[in-house]
């Protein structure tokens, strides 16, 4: 297995401060949405474990700021897209579809991008979290995570990002202040994590903790930005 060891950057900062965006939610109750392979997008309400939706995309369309989407084990063949204004939403896999107990080691939850990235973050999507998910695509022409523009403060925790074009494509000035922890980013066609922000752009600070980055076709990490990587450990 090829291990990516090179880290390209113009500036590597040891310590940076991430500015998190917060928005008050006092006017509404936070909702938990449920998704299962046995669910129904038309007949079920999705906000009760006894009546889950069938697709993550439907749950995300219904979700509002700081809501949680619990996804049971299975392969969900769809491209999940965070639209502008979707903020503070957590998509968490690893749930048992019968009991809704959370045991990620026994309940693998996979988003398999169909005709696009497994997860797309559009401009204005901020402070969202992906946890205990496998992100892969039907074709090596698409990314595991693609930042279409202006997404901020993404957290990726305990995920496997495998067999995509880029594992994470931060593109040109697209993904700002991202945290990756306890995750595997492997066997992607090009770079595991790719950020090409250019010499005139700053504020794209990214942090990597306790991750395995291996077997990618390009560099494990590629970044060309004054922001650079805040911490790699």
PDB file of C-alpha atoms in Angstrom:
ATOM      1  CA  UNK A   1       0.000   0.000   0.000  1.00  0.00           C
ATOM      2  CA  UNK A   2       1.303   3.416  -0.905  1.00  0.00           C
ATOM      3  CA  UNK A   3       1.624   5.733   2.080  1.00  0.00           C
ATOM      4  CA  UNK A   4       1.378   9.424   1.282  1.00  0.00           C
ATOM      5  CA  UNK A   5       4.028  11.291   3.200  1.00  0.00           C
ATOM      6  CA  UNK A   6       4.469  14.556   1.340  1.00  0.00           C
ATOM      7  CA  UNK A   7       2.830  17.666   2.633  1.00  0.00           C
ATOM      8  CA  UNK A   8       2.906  20.595   0.227  1.00  0.00           C
ATOM      9  CA  UNK A   9       2.184  24.039   1.517  1.00  0.00           C
ATOM     10  CA  UNK A  10       3.471  27.547   1.401  1.00  0.00           C
ATOM     11  CA  UNK A  11       2.806  28.168   5.070  1.00  0.00           C
ATOM     12  CA  UNK A  12       2.346  25.627   7.868  1.00  0.00           C
ATOM     13  CA  UNK A  13       1.065  27.180  11.045  1.00  0.00           C
ATOM     14  CA  UNK A  14       1.424  25.416  14.372  1.00  0.00           C
ATOM     15  CA  UNK A  15      -1.517  27.005  16.082  1.00  0.00           C
ATOM     16  CA  UNK A  16      -4.499  28.840  14.675  1.00  0.00           C
ATOM     17  CA  UNK A  17      -7.832  29.955  16.068  1.00  0.00           C
ATOM     18  CA  UNK A  18     -10.989  28.729  14.390  1.00  0.00           C
ATOM     19  CA  UNK A  19     -13.808  31.242  14.372  1.00  0.00           C
ATOM     20  CA  UNK A  20     -17.041  29.325  14.740  1.00  0.00           C
ATOM     21  CA  UNK A  21     -20.327  30.773  13.631  1.00  0.00           C
ATOM     22  CA  UNK A  22     -23.249  30.490  16.005  1.00  0.00           C
ATOM     23  CA  UNK A  23     -26.885  31.336  15.518  1.00  0.00           C
ATOM     24  CA  UNK A  24     -29.563  31.441  18.210  1.00  0.00           C
ATOM     25  CA  UNK A  25     -32.135  28.658  18.219  1.00  0.00           C
ATOM     26  CA  UNK A  26     -34.281  29.833  21.118  1.00  0.00           C
ATOM     27  CA  UNK A  27     -37.292  30.300  18.835  1.00  0.00           C
ATOM     28  CA  UNK A  28     -37.532  26.643  17.867  1.00  0.00           C
ATOM     29  CA  UNK A  29     -36.936  23.180  19.289  1.00  0.00           C
ATOM     30  CA  UNK A  30     -34.101  21.153  17.850  1.00  0.00           C
ATOM     31  CA  UNK A  31     -35.381  18.103  15.946  1.00  0.00           C
ATOM     32  CA  UNK A  32     -33.855  14.663  15.496  1.00  0.00           C
ATOM     33  CA  UNK A  33     -34.570  13.084  12.119  1.00  0.00           C
ATOM     34  CA  UNK A  34     -34.309   9.349  11.409  1.00  0.00           C
ATOM     35  CA  UNK A  35     -33.264   7.603   8.205  1.00  0.00           C
ATOM     36  CA  UNK A  36     -33.372   3.873   7.511  1.00  0.00           C
ATOM     37  CA  UNK A  37     -33.135   1.610   4.476  1.00  0.00           C
ATOM     38  CA  UNK A  38     -36.603   0.339   5.408  1.00  0.00           C
ATOM     39  CA  UNK A  39     -38.019   3.867   5.729  1.00  0.00           C
ATOM     40  CA  UNK A  40     -40.414   5.773   3.502  1.00  0.00           C
ATOM     41  CA  UNK A  41     -39.958   9.355   2.286  1.00  0.00           C
ATOM     42  CA  UNK A  42     -43.631   9.780   1.397  1.00  0.00           C
ATOM     43  CA  UNK A  43     -45.556   8.008   4.132  1.00  0.00           C
ATOM     44  CA  UNK A  44     -43.317   8.619   7.151  1.00  0.00           C
ATOM     45  CA  UNK A  45     -42.716  11.784   9.158  1.00  0.00           C
ATOM     46  CA  UNK A  46     -39.022  11.039   9.690  1.00  0.00           C
ATOM     47  CA  UNK A  47     -38.878  12.715  13.095  1.00  0.00           C
ATOM     48  CA  UNK A  48     -39.737   9.529  14.980  1.00  0.00           C
ATOM     49  CA  UNK A  49     -37.630   6.398  15.101  1.00  0.00           C
ATOM     50  CA  UNK A  50     -40.744   4.348  14.328  1.00  0.00           C
ATOM     51  CA  UNK A  51     -41.333   6.266  11.098  1.00  0.00           C
ATOM     52  CA  UNK A  52     -37.957   6.994   9.479  1.00  0.00           C
ATOM     53  CA  UNK A  53     -37.308   8.488   6.073  1.00  0.00           C
ATOM     54  CA  UNK A  54     -35.702   6.360   3.378  1.00  0.00           C
ATOM     55  CA  UNK A  55     -33.149   8.952   2.251  1.00  0.00           C
ATOM     56  CA  UNK A  56     -30.646  11.264   3.865  1.00  0.00           C
ATOM     57  CA  UNK A  57     -31.398  13.874   1.214  1.00  0.00           C
ATOM     58  CA  UNK A  58     -35.027  14.095   2.322  1.00  0.00           C
ATOM     59  CA  UNK A  59     -34.078  14.406   5.981  1.00  0.00           C
ATOM     60  CA  UNK A  60     -31.559  17.140   5.165  1.00  0.00           C
ATOM     61  CA  UNK A  61     -34.167  19.039   3.157  1.00  0.00           C
ATOM     62  CA  UNK A  62     -36.454  19.029   6.210  1.00  0.00           C
ATOM     63  CA  UNK A  63     -33.731  19.795   8.765  1.00  0.00           C
ATOM     64  CA  UNK A  64     -33.150  23.249  10.236  1.00  0.00           C
ATOM     65  CA  UNK A  65     -30.268  24.776  12.159  1.00  0.00           C
ATOM     66  CA  UNK A  66     -28.652  22.484  14.778  1.00  0.00           C
ATOM     67  CA  UNK A  67     -30.886  19.496  13.965  1.00  0.00           C
ATOM     68  CA  UNK A  68     -29.456  15.970  14.038  1.00  0.00           C
ATOM     69  CA  UNK A  69     -29.960  13.277  11.407  1.00  0.00           C
ATOM     70  CA  UNK A  70     -29.503   9.723  12.686  1.00  0.00           C
ATOM     71  CA  UNK A  71     -28.845   7.193   9.928  1.00  0.00           C
ATOM     72  CA  UNK A  72     -29.044   3.443  10.415  1.00  0.00           C
ATOM     73  CA  UNK A  73     -26.735   0.893   8.801  1.00  0.00           C
ATOM     74  CA  UNK A  74     -26.794   0.423   5.049  1.00  0.00           C
ATOM     75  CA  UNK A  75     -25.613   1.836   1.731  1.00  0.00           C
ATOM     76  CA  UNK A  76     -27.427   5.003   0.692  1.00  0.00           C
ATOM     77  CA  UNK A  77     -26.862   5.581  -3.019  1.00  0.00           C
ATOM     78  CA  UNK A  78     -27.421   9.311  -3.318  1.00  0.00           C
ATOM     79  CA  UNK A  79     -25.504  12.562  -3.450  1.00  0.00           C
ATOM     80  CA  UNK A  80     -26.094  14.537  -0.260  1.00  0.00           C
ATOM     81  CA  UNK A  81     -25.962  18.315  -0.704  1.00  0.00           C
ATOM     82  CA  UNK A  82     -25.919  20.971   2.029  1.00  0.00           C
ATOM     83  CA  UNK A  83     -27.739  23.995   0.601  1.00  0.00           C
ATOM     84  CA  UNK A  84     -27.113  27.622   1.488  1.00  0.00           C
ATOM     85  CA  UNK A  85     -28.350  28.345   4.989  1.00  0.00           C
ATOM     86  CA  UNK A  86     -28.069  24.765   6.234  1.00  0.00           C
ATOM     87  CA  UNK A  87     -26.118  25.268   9.441  1.00  0.00           C
ATOM     88  CA  UNK A  88     -25.110  23.331  12.529  1.00  0.00           C
ATOM     89  CA  UNK A  89     -26.598  20.090  11.224  1.00  0.00           C
ATOM     90  CA  UNK A  90     -25.085  16.751  12.233  1.00  0.00           C
ATOM     91  CA  UNK A  91     -25.407  13.642  10.067  1.00  0.00           C
ATOM     92  CA  UNK A  92     -24.465  10.661  12.215  1.00  0.00           C
ATOM     93  CA  UNK A  93     -24.288   7.059  11.025  1.00  0.00           C
ATOM     94  CA  UNK A  94     -23.791   3.817  12.903  1.00  0.00           C
ATOM     95  CA  UNK A  95     -27.280   3.156  14.272  1.00  0.00           C
ATOM     96  CA  UNK A  96     -28.948  -0.221  14.557  1.00  0.00           C
ATOM     97  CA  UNK A  97     -32.038  -0.088  12.289  1.00  0.00           C
ATOM     98  CA  UNK A  98     -34.188  -2.083  14.722  1.00  0.00           C
ATOM     99  CA  UNK A  99     -33.352  -0.603  18.105  1.00  0.00           C
ATOM    100  CA  UNK A 100     -31.699   2.703  17.114  1.00  0.00           C
ATOM    101  CA  UNK A 101     -28.874   1.915  19.486  1.00  0.00           C
ATOM    102  CA  UNK A 102     -25.638   3.591  18.392  1.00  0.00           C
ATOM    103  CA  UNK A 103     -22.967   0.948  17.730  1.00  0.00           C
ATOM    104  CA  UNK A 104     -20.897   2.203  14.744  1.00  0.00           C
ATOM    105  CA  UNK A 105     -18.550  -0.786  14.765  1.00  0.00           C
ATOM    106  CA  UNK A 106     -21.466  -3.112  13.967  1.00  0.00           C
ATOM    107  CA  UNK A 107     -23.569  -0.781  11.835  1.00  0.00           C
ATOM    108  CA  UNK A 108     -21.652   0.653   8.894  1.00  0.00           C
ATOM    109  CA  UNK A 109     -23.428   3.567   7.243  1.00  0.00           C
ATOM    110  CA  UNK A 110     -22.289   4.434   3.709  1.00  0.00           C
ATOM    111  CA  UNK A 111     -23.156   7.371   1.496  1.00  0.00           C
ATOM    112  CA  UNK A 112     -22.338   6.313  -2.067  1.00  0.00           C
ATOM    113  CA  UNK A 113     -22.420   9.321  -4.363  1.00  0.00           C
ATOM    114  CA  UNK A 114     -24.619   8.730  -7.389  1.00  0.00           C
ATOM    115  CA  UNK A 115     -23.701  11.031 -10.272  1.00  0.00           C
ATOM    116  CA  UNK A 116     -21.900  13.457  -7.967  1.00  0.00           C
ATOM    117  CA  UNK A 117     -19.879  13.793  -4.782  1.00  0.00           C
ATOM    118  CA  UNK A 118     -20.983  11.770  -1.779  1.00  0.00           C
ATOM    119  CA  UNK A 119     -21.337  15.063   0.117  1.00  0.00           C
ATOM    120  CA  UNK A 120     -21.438  18.558  -1.392  1.00  0.00           C
ATOM    121  CA  UNK A 121     -21.151  21.736   0.679  1.00  0.00           C
ATOM    122  CA  UNK A 122     -22.583  24.771  -1.066  1.00  0.00           C
ATOM    123  CA  UNK A 123     -21.861  28.426  -0.348  1.00  0.00           C
ATOM    124  CA  UNK A 124     -23.405  29.517   2.931  1.00  0.00           C
ATOM    125  CA  UNK A 125     -23.467  26.011   4.458  1.00  0.00           C
ATOM    126  CA  UNK A 126     -21.595  26.330   7.752  1.00  0.00           C
ATOM    127  CA  UNK A 127     -20.777  24.567  11.024  1.00  0.00           C
ATOM    128  CA  UNK A 128     -22.045  21.160   9.884  1.00  0.00           C
ATOM    129  CA  UNK A 129     -20.778  17.801  11.171  1.00  0.00           C
ATOM    130  CA  UNK A 130     -20.340  14.400   9.521  1.00  0.00           C
ATOM    131  CA  UNK A 131     -19.669  11.503  11.864  1.00  0.00           C
ATOM    132  CA  UNK A 132     -19.388   7.708  11.597  1.00  0.00           C
ATOM    133  CA  UNK A 133     -19.985   7.655   7.843  1.00  0.00           C
ATOM    134  CA  UNK A 134     -18.233   5.991   4.921  1.00  0.00           C
ATOM    135  CA  UNK A 135     -18.109   8.372   1.970  1.00  0.00           C
ATOM    136  CA  UNK A 136     -17.497   6.854  -1.442  1.00  0.00           C
ATOM    137  CA  UNK A 137     -18.711   7.340  -5.021  1.00  0.00           C
ATOM    138  CA  UNK A 138     -19.948   5.265  -7.903  1.00  0.00           C
ATOM    139  CA  UNK A 139     -17.254   6.738 -10.151  1.00  0.00           C
ATOM    140  CA  UNK A 140     -13.706   8.009  -9.580  1.00  0.00           C
ATOM    141  CA  UNK A 141     -14.861  11.172 -11.393  1.00  0.00           C
ATOM    142  CA  UNK A 142     -16.493  12.453  -8.189  1.00  0.00           C
ATOM    143  CA  UNK A 143     -15.248  13.507  -4.764  1.00  0.00           C
ATOM    144  CA  UNK A 144     -15.943  12.154  -1.317  1.00  0.00           C
ATOM    145  CA  UNK A 145     -16.514  15.698  -0.030  1.00  0.00           C
ATOM    146  CA  UNK A 146     -16.718  18.607  -2.450  1.00  0.00           C
ATOM    147  CA  UNK A 147     -16.927  22.211  -1.286  1.00  0.00           C
ATOM    148  CA  UNK A 148     -18.784  23.975  -4.071  1.00  0.00           C
ATOM    149  CA  UNK A 149     -18.031  27.384  -2.569  1.00  0.00           C
ATOM    150  CA  UNK A 150     -17.800  29.273   0.673  1.00  0.00           C
ATOM    151  CA  UNK A 151     -18.588  26.467   3.145  1.00  0.00           C
ATOM    152  CA  UNK A 152     -17.151  27.061   6.617  1.00  0.00           C
ATOM    153  CA  UNK A 153     -16.408  25.232   9.865  1.00  0.00           C
ATOM    154  CA  UNK A 154     -16.968  21.657   8.724  1.00  0.00           C
ATOM    155  CA  UNK A 155     -16.249  18.889  11.239  1.00  0.00           C
ATOM    156  CA  UNK A 156     -15.544  15.363   9.997  1.00  0.00           C
ATOM    157  CA  UNK A 157     -15.282  12.849  12.846  1.00  0.00           C
ATOM    158  CA  UNK A 158     -14.717   9.078  12.688  1.00  0.00           C
ATOM    159  CA  UNK A 159     -15.426   8.850   8.963  1.00  0.00           C
ATOM    160  CA  UNK A 160     -13.884   6.781   6.164  1.00  0.00           C
ATOM    161  CA  UNK A 161     -13.421   8.650   2.875  1.00  0.00           C
ATOM    162  CA  UNK A 162     -12.402   6.099   0.282  1.00  0.00           C
ATOM    163  CA  UNK A 163     -12.280   5.388  -3.473  1.00  0.00           C
ATOM    164  CA  UNK A 164     -13.236   8.812  -4.821  1.00  0.00           C
ATOM    165  CA  UNK A 165     -11.602  11.309  -7.198  1.00  0.00           C
ATOM    166  CA  UNK A 166     -10.368  13.546  -4.353  1.00  0.00           C
ATOM    167  CA  UNK A 167     -11.085  12.432  -0.837  1.00  0.00           C
ATOM    168  CA  UNK A 168     -11.800  16.028   0.156  1.00  0.00           C
ATOM    169  CA  UNK A 169     -11.829  18.713  -2.527  1.00  0.00           C
ATOM    170  CA  UNK A 170     -11.569  22.159  -0.967  1.00  0.00           C
ATOM    171  CA  UNK A 171     -11.125  23.593  -4.445  1.00  0.00           C
ATOM    172  CA  UNK A 172     -10.316  27.229  -5.063  1.00  0.00           C
ATOM    173  CA  UNK A 173     -11.238  29.326  -2.018  1.00  0.00           C
ATOM    174  CA  UNK A 174     -14.125  27.056  -1.126  1.00  0.00           C
ATOM    175  CA  UNK A 175     -13.704  25.309   2.228  1.00  0.00           C
ATOM    176  CA  UNK A 176     -12.679  27.393   5.223  1.00  0.00           C
ATOM    177  CA  UNK A 177     -11.865  26.194   8.745  1.00  0.00           C
ATOM    178  CA  UNK A 178     -12.355  22.439   8.532  1.00  0.00           C
ATOM    179  CA  UNK A 179     -11.541  19.910  11.248  1.00  0.00           C
ATOM    180  CA  UNK A 180     -10.828  16.256  10.441  1.00  0.00           C
ATOM    181  CA  UNK A 181     -10.375  13.834  13.334  1.00  0.00           C
ATOM    182  CA  UNK A 182     -10.252  10.078  13.934  1.00  0.00           C
ATOM    183  CA  UNK A 183     -10.856   9.462  10.234  1.00  0.00           C
ATOM    184  CA  UNK A 184      -9.411   7.414   7.358  1.00  0.00           C
ATOM    185  CA  UNK A 185      -8.805   9.082   3.991  1.00  0.00           C
ATOM    186  CA  UNK A 186      -7.520   6.410   1.641  1.00  0.00           C
ATOM    187  CA  UNK A 187      -7.373   4.964  -1.884  1.00  0.00           C
ATOM    188  CA  UNK A 188      -8.672   8.076  -3.581  1.00  0.00           C
ATOM    189  CA  UNK A 189      -7.659   8.574  -7.214  1.00  0.00           C
ATOM    190  CA  UNK A 190      -5.968  11.950  -6.670  1.00  0.00           C
ATOM    191  CA  UNK A 191      -5.071  13.781  -3.447  1.00  0.00           C
ATOM    192  CA  UNK A 192      -6.531  12.674  -0.157  1.00  0.00           C
ATOM    193  CA  UNK A 193      -7.128  16.307   0.847  1.00  0.00           C
ATOM    194  CA  UNK A 194      -6.822  19.018  -1.786  1.00  0.00           C
ATOM    195  CA  UNK A 195      -6.846  22.779  -1.174  1.00  0.00           C
ATOM    196  CA  UNK A 196      -5.757  25.128  -3.943  1.00  0.00           C
ATOM    197  CA  UNK A 197      -6.608  28.536  -2.526  1.00  0.00           C
ATOM    198  CA  UNK A 198      -3.803  30.508  -4.137  1.00  0.00           C
ATOM    199  CA  UNK A 199      -1.317  33.006  -2.781  1.00  0.00           C
ATOM    200  CA  UNK A 200      -3.793  35.887  -2.432  1.00  0.00           C
ATOM    201  CA  UNK A 201      -6.246  34.166  -0.150  1.00  0.00           C
ATOM    202  CA  UNK A 202      -6.143  33.556   3.589  1.00  0.00           C
ATOM    203  CA  UNK A 203      -8.466  32.205   6.243  1.00  0.00           C
ATOM    204  CA  UNK A 204      -8.623  28.643   4.942  1.00  0.00           C
ATOM    205  CA  UNK A 205      -7.245  27.117   8.112  1.00  0.00           C
ATOM    206  CA  UNK A 206      -7.670  23.352   8.406  1.00  0.00           C
ATOM    207  CA  UNK A 207      -6.898  20.974  11.235  1.00  0.00           C
ATOM    208  CA  UNK A 208      -6.125  17.263  11.129  1.00  0.00           C
ATOM    209  CA  UNK A 209      -6.065  15.104  14.274  1.00  0.00           C
ATOM    210  CA  UNK A 210      -5.467  11.376  14.667  1.00  0.00           C
ATOM    211  CA  UNK A 211      -6.216  10.503  11.043  1.00  0.00           C
ATOM    212  CA  UNK A 212      -4.860   7.895   8.630  1.00  0.00           C
ATOM    213  CA  UNK A 213      -4.120   9.260   5.154  1.00  0.00           C
ATOM    214  CA  UNK A 214      -2.784   6.468   2.943  1.00  0.00           C
ATOM    215  CA  UNK A 215      -2.790   4.901  -0.500  1.00  0.00           C
ATOM    216  CA  UNK A 216      -4.032   7.949  -2.386  1.00  0.00           C
ATOM    217  CA  UNK A 217      -2.993   8.492  -6.007  1.00  0.00           C
ATOM    218  CA  UNK A 218      -1.624  12.001  -5.405  1.00  0.00           C
ATOM    219  CA  UNK A 219      -0.301  13.645  -2.260  1.00  0.00           C
ATOM    220  CA  UNK A 220      -1.873  12.806   1.039  1.00  0.00           C
ATOM    221  CA  UNK A 221      -2.280  16.543   1.630  1.00  0.00           C
ATOM    222  CA  UNK A 222      -1.979  19.319  -0.910  1.00  0.00           C
ATOM    223  CA  UNK A 223      -2.445  22.912   0.098  1.00  0.00           C
ATOM    224  CA  UNK A 224      -1.383  26.171  -1.500  1.00  0.00           C
ATOM    225  CA  UNK A 225      -2.681  28.860   0.783  1.00  0.00           C
ATOM    226  CA  UNK A 226      -1.391  31.329   3.385  1.00  0.00           C
ATOM    227  CA  UNK A 227      -3.861  29.771   5.814  1.00  0.00           C
ATOM    228  CA  UNK A 228      -2.386  26.322   5.411  1.00  0.00           C
ATOM    229  CA  UNK A 229      -2.847  23.540   7.921  1.00  0.00           C
ATOM    230  CA  UNK A 230      -3.229  24.659  11.494  1.00  0.00           C
ATOM    231  CA  UNK A 231      -2.364  21.374  13.175  1.00  0.00           C
ATOM    232  CA  UNK A 232      -1.380  17.994  11.800  1.00  0.00           C
ATOM    233  CA  UNK A 233      -1.093  15.394  14.534  1.00  0.00           C
TER     234      UNK A 233
END
